[in-house]
PDB file of C-alpha atoms in Angstrom:
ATOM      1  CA  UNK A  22    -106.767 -45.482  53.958  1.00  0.00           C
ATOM      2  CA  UNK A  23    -109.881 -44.900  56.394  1.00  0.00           C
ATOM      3  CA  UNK A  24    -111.825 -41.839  56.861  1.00  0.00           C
ATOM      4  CA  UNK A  25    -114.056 -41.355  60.321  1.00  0.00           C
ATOM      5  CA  UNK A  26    -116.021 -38.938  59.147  1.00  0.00           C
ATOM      6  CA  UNK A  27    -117.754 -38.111  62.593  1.00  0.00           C
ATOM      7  CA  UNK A  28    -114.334 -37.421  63.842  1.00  0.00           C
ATOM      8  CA  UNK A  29    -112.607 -36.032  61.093  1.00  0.00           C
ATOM      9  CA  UNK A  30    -109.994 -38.466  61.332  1.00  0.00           C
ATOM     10  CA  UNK A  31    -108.320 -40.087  58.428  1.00  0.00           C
ATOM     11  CA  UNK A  32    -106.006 -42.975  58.971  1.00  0.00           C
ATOM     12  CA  UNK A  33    -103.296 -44.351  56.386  1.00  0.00           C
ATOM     13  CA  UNK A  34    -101.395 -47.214  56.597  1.00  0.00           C
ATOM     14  CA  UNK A  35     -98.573 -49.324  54.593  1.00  0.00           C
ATOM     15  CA  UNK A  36     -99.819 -52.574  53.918  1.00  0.00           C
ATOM     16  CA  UNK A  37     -96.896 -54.854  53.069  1.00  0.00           C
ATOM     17  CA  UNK A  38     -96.217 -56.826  56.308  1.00  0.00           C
ATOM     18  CA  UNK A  39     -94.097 -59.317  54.696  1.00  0.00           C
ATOM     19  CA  UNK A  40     -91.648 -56.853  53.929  1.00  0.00           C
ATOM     20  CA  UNK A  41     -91.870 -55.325  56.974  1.00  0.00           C
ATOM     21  CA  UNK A  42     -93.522 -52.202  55.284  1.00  0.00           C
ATOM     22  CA  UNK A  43     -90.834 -51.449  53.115  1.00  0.00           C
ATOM     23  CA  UNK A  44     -92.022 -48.830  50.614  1.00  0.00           C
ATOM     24  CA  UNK A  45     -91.597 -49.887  46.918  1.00  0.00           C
ATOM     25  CA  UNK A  46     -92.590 -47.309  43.627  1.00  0.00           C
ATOM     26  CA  UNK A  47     -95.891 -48.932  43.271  1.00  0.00           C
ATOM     27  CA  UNK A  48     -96.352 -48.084  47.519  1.00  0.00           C
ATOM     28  CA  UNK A  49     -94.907 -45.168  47.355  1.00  0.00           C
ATOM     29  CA  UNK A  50     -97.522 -43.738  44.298  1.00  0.00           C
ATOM     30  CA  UNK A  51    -100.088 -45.204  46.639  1.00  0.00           C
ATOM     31  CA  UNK A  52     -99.074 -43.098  49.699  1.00  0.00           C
ATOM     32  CA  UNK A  53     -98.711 -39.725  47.697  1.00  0.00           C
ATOM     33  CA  UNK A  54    -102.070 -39.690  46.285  1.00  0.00           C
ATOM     34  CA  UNK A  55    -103.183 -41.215  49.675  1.00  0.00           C
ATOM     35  CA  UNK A  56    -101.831 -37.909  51.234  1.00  0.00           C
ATOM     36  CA  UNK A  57    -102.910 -35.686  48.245  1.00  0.00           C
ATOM     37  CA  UNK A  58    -106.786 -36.708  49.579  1.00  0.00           C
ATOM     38  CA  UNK A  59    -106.077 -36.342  52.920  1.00  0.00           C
ATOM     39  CA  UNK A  60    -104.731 -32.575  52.448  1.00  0.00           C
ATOM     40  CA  UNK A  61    -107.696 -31.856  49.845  1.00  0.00           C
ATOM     41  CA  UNK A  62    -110.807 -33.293  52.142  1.00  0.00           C
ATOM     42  CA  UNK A  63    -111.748 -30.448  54.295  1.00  0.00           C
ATOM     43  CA  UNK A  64    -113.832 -33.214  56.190  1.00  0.00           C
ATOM     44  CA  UNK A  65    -110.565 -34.231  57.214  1.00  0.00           C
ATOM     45  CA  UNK A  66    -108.616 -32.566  60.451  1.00  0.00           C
ATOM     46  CA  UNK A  67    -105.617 -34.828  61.052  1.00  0.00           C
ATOM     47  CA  UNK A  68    -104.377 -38.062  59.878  1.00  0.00           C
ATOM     48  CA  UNK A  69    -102.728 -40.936  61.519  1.00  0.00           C
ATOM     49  CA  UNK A  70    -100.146 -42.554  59.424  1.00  0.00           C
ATOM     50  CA  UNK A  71     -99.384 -46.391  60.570  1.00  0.00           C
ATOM     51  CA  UNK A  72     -97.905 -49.757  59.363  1.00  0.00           C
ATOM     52  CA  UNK A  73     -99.892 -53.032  59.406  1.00  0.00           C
ATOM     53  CA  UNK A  74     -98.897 -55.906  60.725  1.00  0.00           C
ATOM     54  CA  UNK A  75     -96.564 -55.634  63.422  1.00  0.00           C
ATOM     55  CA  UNK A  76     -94.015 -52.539  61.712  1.00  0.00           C
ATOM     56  CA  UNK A  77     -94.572 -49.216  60.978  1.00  0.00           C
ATOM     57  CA  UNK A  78     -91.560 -49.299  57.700  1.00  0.00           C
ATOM     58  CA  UNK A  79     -88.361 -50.726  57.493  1.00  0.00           C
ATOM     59  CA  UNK A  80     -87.401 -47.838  54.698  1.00  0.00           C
ATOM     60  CA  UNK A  81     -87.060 -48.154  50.685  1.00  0.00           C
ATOM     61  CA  UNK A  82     -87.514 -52.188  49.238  1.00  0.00           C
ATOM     62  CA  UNK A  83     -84.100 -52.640  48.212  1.00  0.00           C
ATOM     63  CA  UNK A  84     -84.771 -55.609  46.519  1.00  0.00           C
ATOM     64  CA  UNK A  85     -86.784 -53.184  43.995  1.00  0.00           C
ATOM     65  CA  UNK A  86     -83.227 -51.166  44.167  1.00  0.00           C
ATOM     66  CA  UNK A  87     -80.958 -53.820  43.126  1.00  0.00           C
ATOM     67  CA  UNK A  88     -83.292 -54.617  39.964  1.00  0.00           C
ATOM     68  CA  UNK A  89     -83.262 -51.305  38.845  1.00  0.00           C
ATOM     69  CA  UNK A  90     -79.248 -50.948  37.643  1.00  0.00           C
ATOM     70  CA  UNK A  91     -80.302 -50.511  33.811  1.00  0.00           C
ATOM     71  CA  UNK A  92     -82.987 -47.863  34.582  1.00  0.00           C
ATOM     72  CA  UNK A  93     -81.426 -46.112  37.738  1.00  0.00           C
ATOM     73  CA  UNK A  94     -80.287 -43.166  36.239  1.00  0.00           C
ATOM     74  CA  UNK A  95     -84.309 -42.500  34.984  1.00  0.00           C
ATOM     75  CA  UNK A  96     -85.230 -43.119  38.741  1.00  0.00           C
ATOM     76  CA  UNK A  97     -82.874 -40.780  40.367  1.00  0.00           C
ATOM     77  CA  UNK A  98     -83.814 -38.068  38.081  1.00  0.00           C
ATOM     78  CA  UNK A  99     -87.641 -38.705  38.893  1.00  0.00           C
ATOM     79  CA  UNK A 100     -86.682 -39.062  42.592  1.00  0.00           C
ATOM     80  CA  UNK A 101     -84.434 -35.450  42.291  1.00  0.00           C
ATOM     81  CA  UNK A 102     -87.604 -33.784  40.272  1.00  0.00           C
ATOM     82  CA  UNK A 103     -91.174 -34.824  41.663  1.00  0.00           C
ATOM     83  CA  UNK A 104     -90.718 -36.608  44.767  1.00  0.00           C
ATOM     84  CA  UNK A 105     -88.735 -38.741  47.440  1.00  0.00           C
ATOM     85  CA  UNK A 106     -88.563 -42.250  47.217  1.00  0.00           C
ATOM     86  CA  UNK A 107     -90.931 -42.944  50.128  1.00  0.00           C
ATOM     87  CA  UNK A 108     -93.550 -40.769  48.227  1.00  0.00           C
ATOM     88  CA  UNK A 109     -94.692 -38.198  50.708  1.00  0.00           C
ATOM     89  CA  UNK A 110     -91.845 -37.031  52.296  1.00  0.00           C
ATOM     90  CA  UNK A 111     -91.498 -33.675  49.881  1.00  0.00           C
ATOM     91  CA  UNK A 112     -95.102 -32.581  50.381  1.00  0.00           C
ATOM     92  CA  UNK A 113     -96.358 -29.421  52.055  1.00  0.00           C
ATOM     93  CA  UNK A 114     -99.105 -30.303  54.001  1.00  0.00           C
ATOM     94  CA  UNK A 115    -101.458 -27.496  56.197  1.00  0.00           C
ATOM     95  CA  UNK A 116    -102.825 -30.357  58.869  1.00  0.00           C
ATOM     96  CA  UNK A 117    -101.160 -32.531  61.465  1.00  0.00           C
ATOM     97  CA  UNK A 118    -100.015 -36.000  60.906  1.00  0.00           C
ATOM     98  CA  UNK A 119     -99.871 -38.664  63.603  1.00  0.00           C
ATOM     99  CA  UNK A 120     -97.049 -41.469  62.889  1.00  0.00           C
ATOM    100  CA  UNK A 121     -98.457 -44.257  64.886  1.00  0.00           C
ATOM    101  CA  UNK A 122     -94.701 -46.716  65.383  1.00  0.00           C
ATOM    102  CA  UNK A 123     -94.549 -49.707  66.333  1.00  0.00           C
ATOM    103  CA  UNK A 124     -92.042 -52.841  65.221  1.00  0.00           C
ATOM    104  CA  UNK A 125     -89.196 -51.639  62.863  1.00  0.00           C
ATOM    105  CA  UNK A 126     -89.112 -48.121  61.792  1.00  0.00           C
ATOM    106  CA  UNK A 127     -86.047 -47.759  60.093  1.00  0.00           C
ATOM    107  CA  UNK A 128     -83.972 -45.805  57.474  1.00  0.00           C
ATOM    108  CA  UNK A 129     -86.720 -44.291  55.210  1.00  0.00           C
ATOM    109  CA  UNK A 130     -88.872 -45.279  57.371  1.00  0.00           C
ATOM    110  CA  UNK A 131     -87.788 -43.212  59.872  1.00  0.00           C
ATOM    111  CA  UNK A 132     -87.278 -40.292  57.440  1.00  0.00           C
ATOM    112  CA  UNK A 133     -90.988 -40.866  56.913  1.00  0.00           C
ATOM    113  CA  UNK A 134     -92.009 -41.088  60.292  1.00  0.00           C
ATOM    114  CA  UNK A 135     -90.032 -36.895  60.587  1.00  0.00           C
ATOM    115  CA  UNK A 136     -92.589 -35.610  58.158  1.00  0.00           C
ATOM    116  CA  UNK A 137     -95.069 -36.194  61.033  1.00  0.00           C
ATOM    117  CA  UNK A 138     -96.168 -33.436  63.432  1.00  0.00           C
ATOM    118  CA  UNK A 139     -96.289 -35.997  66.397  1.00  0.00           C
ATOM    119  CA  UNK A 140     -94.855 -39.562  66.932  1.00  0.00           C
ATOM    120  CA  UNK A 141     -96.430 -42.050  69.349  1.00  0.00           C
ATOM    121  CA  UNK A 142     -94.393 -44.996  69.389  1.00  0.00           C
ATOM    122  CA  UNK A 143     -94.240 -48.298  71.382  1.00  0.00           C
ATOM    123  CA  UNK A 144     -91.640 -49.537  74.044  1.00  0.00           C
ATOM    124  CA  UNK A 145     -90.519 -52.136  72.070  1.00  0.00           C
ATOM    125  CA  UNK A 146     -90.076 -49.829  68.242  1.00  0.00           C
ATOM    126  CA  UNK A 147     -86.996 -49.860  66.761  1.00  0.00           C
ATOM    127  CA  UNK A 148     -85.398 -46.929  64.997  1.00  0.00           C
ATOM    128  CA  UNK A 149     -82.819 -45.867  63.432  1.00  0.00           C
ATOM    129  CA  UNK A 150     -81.371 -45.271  60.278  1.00  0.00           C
ATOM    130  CA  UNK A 151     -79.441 -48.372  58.890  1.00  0.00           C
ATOM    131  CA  UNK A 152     -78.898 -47.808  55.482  1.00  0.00           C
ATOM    132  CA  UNK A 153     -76.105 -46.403  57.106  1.00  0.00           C
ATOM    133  CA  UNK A 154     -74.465 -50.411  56.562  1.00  0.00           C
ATOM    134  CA  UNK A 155     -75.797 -49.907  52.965  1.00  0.00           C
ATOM    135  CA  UNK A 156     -74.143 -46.906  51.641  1.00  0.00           C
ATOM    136  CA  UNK A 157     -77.908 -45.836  51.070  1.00  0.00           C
ATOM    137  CA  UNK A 158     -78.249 -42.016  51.591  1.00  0.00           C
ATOM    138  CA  UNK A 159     -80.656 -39.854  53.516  1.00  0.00           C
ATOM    139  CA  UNK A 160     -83.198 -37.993  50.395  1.00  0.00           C
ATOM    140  CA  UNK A 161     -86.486 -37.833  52.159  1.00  0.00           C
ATOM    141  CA  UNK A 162     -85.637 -35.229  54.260  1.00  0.00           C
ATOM    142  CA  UNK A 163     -83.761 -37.164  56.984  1.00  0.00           C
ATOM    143  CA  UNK A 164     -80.816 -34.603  57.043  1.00  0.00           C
ATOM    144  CA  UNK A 165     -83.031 -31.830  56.956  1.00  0.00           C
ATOM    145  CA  UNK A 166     -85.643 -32.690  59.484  1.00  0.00           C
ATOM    146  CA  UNK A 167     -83.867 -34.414  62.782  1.00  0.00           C
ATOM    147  CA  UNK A 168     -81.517 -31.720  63.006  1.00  0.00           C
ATOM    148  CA  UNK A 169     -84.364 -28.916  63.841  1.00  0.00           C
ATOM    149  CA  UNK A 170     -85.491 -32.145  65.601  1.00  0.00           C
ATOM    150  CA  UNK A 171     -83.186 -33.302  67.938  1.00  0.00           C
ATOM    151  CA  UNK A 172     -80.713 -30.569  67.767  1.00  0.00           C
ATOM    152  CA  UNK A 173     -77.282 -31.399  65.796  1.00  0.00           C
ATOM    153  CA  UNK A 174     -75.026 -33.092  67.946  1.00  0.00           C
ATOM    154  CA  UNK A 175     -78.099 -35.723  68.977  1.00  0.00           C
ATOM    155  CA  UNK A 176     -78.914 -35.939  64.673  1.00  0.00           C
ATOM    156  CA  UNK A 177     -75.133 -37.228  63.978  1.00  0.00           C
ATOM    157  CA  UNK A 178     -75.414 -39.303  66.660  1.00  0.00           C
ATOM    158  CA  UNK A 179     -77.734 -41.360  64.850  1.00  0.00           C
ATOM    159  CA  UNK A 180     -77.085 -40.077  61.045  1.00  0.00           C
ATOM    160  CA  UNK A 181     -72.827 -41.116  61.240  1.00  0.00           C
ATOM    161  CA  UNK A 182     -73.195 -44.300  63.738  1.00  0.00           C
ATOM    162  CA  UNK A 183     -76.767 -45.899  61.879  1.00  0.00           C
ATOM    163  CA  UNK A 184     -77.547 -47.287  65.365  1.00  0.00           C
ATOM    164  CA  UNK A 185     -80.885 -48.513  66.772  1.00  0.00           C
ATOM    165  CA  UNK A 186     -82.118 -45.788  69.279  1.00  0.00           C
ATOM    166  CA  UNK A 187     -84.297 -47.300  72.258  1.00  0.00           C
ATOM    167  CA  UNK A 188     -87.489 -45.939  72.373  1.00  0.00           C
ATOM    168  CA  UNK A 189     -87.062 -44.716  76.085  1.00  0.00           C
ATOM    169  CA  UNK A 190     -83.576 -42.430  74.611  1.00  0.00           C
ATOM    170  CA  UNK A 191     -86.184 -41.350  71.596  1.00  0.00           C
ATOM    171  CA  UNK A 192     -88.548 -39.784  74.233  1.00  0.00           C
ATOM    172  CA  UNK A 193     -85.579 -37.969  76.135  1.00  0.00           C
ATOM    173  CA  UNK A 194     -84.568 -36.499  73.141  1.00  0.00           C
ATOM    174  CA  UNK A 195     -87.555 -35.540  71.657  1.00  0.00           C
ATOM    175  CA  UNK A 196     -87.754 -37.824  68.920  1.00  0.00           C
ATOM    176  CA  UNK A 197     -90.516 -39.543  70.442  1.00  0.00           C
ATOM    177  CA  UNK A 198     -93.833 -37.840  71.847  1.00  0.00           C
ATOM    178  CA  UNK A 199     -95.387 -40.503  73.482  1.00  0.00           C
ATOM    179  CA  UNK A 200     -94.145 -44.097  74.541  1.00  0.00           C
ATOM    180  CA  UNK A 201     -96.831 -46.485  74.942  1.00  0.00           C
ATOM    181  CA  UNK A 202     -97.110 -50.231  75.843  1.00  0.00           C
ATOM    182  CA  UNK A 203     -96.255 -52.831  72.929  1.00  0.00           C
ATOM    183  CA  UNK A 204    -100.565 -53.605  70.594  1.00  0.00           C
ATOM    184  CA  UNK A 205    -101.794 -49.861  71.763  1.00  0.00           C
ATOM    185  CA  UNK A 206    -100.144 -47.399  69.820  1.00  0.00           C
ATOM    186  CA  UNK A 207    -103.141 -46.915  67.121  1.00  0.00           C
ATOM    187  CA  UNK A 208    -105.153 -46.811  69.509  1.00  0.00           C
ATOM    188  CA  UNK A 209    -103.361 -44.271  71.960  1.00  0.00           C
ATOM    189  CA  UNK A 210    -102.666 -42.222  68.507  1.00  0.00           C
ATOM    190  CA  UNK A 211    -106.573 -42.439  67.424  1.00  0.00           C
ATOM    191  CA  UNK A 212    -107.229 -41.102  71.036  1.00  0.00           C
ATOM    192  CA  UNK A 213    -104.498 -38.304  70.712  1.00  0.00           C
ATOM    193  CA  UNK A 214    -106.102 -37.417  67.225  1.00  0.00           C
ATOM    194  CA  UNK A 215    -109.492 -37.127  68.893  1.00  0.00           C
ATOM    195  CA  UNK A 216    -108.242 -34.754  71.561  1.00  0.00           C
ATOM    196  CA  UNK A 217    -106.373 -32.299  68.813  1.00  0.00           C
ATOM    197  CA  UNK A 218    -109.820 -32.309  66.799  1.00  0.00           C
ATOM    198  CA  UNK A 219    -111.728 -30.668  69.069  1.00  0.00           C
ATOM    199  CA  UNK A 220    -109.585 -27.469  69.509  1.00  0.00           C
ATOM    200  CA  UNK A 221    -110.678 -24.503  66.774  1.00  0.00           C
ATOM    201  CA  UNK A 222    -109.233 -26.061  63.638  1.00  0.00           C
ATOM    202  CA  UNK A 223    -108.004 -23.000  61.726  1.00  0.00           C
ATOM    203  CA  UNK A 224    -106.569 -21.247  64.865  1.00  0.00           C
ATOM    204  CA  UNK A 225    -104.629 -24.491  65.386  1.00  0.00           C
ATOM    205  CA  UNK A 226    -103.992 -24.747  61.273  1.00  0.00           C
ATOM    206  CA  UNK A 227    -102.134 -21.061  61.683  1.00  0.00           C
ATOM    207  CA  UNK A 228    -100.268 -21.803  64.746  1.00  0.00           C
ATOM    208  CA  UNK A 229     -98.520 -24.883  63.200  1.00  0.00           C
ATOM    209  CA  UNK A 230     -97.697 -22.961  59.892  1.00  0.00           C
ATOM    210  CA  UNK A 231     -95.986 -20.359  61.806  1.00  0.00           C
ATOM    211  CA  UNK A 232     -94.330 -22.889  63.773  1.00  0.00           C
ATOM    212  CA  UNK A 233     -93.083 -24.810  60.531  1.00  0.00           C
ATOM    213  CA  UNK A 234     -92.295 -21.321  59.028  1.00  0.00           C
ATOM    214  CA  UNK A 235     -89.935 -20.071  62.065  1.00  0.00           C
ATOM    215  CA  UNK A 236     -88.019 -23.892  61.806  1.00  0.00           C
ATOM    216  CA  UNK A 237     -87.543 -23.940  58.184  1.00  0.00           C
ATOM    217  CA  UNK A 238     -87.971 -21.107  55.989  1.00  0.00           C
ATOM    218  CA  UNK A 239     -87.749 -17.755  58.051  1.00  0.00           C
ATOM    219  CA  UNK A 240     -84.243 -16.211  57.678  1.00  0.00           C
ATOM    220  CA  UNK A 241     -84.300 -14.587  61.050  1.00  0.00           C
ATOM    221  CA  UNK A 242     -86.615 -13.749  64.520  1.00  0.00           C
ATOM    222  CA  UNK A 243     -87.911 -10.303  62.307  1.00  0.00           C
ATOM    223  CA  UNK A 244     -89.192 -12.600  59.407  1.00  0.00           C
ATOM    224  CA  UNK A 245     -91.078 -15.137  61.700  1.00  0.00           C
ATOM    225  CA  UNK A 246     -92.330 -12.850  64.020  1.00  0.00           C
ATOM    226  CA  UNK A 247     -93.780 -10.777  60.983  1.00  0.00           C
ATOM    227  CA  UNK A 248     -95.017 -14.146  58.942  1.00  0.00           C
ATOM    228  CA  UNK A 249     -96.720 -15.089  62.855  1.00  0.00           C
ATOM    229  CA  UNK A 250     -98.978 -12.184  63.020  1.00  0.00           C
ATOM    230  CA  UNK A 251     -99.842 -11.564  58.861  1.00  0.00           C
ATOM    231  CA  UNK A 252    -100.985 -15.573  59.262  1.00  0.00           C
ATOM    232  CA  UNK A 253    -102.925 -15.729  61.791  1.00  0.00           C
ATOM    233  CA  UNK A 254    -104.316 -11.749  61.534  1.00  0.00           C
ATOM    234  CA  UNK A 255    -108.075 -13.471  60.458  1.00  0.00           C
ATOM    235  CA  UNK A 256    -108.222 -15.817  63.258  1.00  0.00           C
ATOM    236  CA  UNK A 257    -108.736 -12.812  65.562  1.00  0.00           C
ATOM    237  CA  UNK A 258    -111.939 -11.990  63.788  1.00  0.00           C
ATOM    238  CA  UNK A 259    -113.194 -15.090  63.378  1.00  0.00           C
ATOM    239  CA  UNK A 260    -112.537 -17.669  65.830  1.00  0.00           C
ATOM    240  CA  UNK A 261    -110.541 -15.871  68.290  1.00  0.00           C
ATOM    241  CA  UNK A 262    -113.914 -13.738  68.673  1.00  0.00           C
ATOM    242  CA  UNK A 263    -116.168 -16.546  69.727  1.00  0.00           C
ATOM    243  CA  UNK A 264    -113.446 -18.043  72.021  1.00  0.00           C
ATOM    244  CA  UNK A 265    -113.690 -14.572  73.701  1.00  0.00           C
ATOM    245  CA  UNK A 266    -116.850 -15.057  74.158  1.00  0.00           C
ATOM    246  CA  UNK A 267    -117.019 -18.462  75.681  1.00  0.00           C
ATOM    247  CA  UNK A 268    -114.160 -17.561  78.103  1.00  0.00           C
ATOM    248  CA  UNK A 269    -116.350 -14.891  79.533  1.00  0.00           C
ATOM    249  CA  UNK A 270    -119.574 -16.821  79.400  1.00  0.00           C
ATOM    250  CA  UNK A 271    -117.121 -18.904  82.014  1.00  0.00           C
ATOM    251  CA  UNK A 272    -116.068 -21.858  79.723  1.00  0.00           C
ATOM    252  CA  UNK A 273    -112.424 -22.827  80.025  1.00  0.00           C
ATOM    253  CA  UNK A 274    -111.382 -21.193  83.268  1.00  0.00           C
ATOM    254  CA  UNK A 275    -108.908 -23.022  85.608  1.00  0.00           C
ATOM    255  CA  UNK A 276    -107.295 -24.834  82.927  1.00  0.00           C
ATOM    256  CA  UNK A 277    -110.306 -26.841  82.060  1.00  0.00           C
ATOM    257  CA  UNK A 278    -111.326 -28.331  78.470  1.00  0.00           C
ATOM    258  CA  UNK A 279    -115.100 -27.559  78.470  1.00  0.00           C
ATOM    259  CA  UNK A 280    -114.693 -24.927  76.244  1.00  0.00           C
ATOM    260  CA  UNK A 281    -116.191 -27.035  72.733  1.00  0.00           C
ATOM    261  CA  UNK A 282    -117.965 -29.742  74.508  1.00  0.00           C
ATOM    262  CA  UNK A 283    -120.916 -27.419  75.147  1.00  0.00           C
ATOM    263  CA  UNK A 284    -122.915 -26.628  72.218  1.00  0.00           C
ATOM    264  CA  UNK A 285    -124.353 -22.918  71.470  1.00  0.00           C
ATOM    265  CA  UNK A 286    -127.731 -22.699  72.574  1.00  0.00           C
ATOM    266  CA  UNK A 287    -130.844 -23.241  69.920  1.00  0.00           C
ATOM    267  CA  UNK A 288    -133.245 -20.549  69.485  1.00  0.00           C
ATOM    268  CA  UNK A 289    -135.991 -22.084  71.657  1.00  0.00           C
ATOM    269  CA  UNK A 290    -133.379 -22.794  74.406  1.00  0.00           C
ATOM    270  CA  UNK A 291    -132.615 -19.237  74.221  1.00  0.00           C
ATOM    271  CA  UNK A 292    -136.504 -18.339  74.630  1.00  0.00           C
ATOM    272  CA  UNK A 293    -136.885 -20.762  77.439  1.00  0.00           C
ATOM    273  CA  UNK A 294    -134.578 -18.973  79.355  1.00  0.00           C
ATOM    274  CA  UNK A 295    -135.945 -15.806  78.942  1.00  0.00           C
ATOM    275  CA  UNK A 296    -139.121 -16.887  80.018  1.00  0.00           C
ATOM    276  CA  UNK A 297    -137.848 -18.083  82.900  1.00  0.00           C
ATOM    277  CA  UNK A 298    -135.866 -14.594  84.189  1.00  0.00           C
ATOM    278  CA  UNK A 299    -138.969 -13.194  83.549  1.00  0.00           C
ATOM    279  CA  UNK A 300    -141.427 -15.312  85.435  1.00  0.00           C
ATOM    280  CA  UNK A 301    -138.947 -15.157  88.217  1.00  0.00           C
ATOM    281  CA  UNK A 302    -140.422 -13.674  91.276  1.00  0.00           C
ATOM    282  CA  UNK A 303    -138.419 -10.347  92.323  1.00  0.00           C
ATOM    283  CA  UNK A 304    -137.379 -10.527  95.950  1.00  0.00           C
TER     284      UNK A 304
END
């Protein structure tokens, strides 16, 4: 994992290209904790989460799978009780996460790629979920997450059949954010990181909580509505209150996104400008 400081951008990325990416428990450790830092930096706004070398994850090594026949029954249990198989896939995390696709991103990989806010993901991806050949079943939230997703009817489409979905279809159907040409996805996912970064981060921190809440754990429109306004009820006083005030000094208006590229004024900058109004001849 990388951390751009300046930008408060942290990337992380799989690094087993000869097995396509596939996560094993050794990888999977790695990713957790690699997570765990990213959600405990406060240097550290967003993250985007990519493969190296030509796939973003082709899902769980099942070669580590097959080996483990005397010792599966300890593995399922630690699977059921701490975590998913793929590592992060359980985890609660308060910022955005960029999943950066490209090559094969497949079965758990794909169940990894849901965790993320946003997918960007090239014109030649593939996706799908085919451990559906395997008899391999959905834990790392799969079931759960493309549903809210995609909408149900779309979610069996790929859950029962374990087909490849072109990356065009993913886009239609909202599995897909953005689909960009085939060697620019981390970079069109660095640039997308860059743009959420500047907004107010704990307005935008709120916002996606209460989004998340309303999807998954509200019980009805009452309960998110009421969870919408007790999170976000300190934002008003904080940076809701200096956005009000840069709207009226004229930043912003007509749609434009000036509003944090111009710095507050320094003290002497301040004076200067007094100065000036007063040594301004009256007419």
């Amino acid at each position: 994992d990388l951390k751009y400081s300046a930008m408060h951008i942290m990337t992380i990325g799989i690094n087993r290209p000869f097995k396509r990416n596939c996560v094993n428990t050794e990888t999977a450790e790695k990713l957790k904790i690699a997570f765990e830092d990213f959600e405990n930096d406060e240097e550290m706004h967003i993250c985007v989460f990519h493969g190296l070398g030509g796939s973003f994850c082709a899902g769980y090594d099942l070669e580590e799978l097959s080996e483990l026949e005397d010792d599966l029954a300890n593995k399922v249990a630690e699977i059921l009780m701490d975590q998913g198989p793929m590592g992060p896939t359980k985890m609660h995390l308060s910022k955005p996460v960029i999943a950066a696709i490209d090559g094969y991103c497949v079965a758990g990989g794909l169940e990894v790629a849901l965790m993320c806010d946003l997918r960007v993901v090239e014109d030649t991806a593939k996706l799908g979920f085919l451990n559906r050949r395997f008899g391999v079943p959905l834990i790392d939230g799969g079931t759960v997450r493309l549903p809210e997703l995609i909408g149900l009817s779309r979610a069996m489409d790929l859950i029962l059949t374990g087909r490849l979905i072109d990356p065009k279809e993913a886009l239609d159907w909202g599995l897909a954010n953005r689909v960009v040409a085939t060697g620019t996805v981390y970079g069109t996912a660095i640039n997308l990181a860059k743009e959420i970064v500047k907004f107010p981060q704990e307005c935008l921190k709120v916002d996606r909580a209460s989004a998340l809440n309303a999807t998954f754990s509200a019980r009805n429109l009452d309960e998110a509505m009421e969870f919408e306004s007790q999170n976000s009820a300190h934002v008003l006083t904080t940076e809701a209150m200096q956005g009000a005030k840069k709207f009226i000094a004229g930043l912003g208006r007509g749609g434009k996104f000036n509003v944090n590229s111009v710095k507050e004024q320094e003290e002497w900058q301040k004076e200067l400008e007094e100065m000036k109004k007063k040594d301004k001849p009256e007419n």
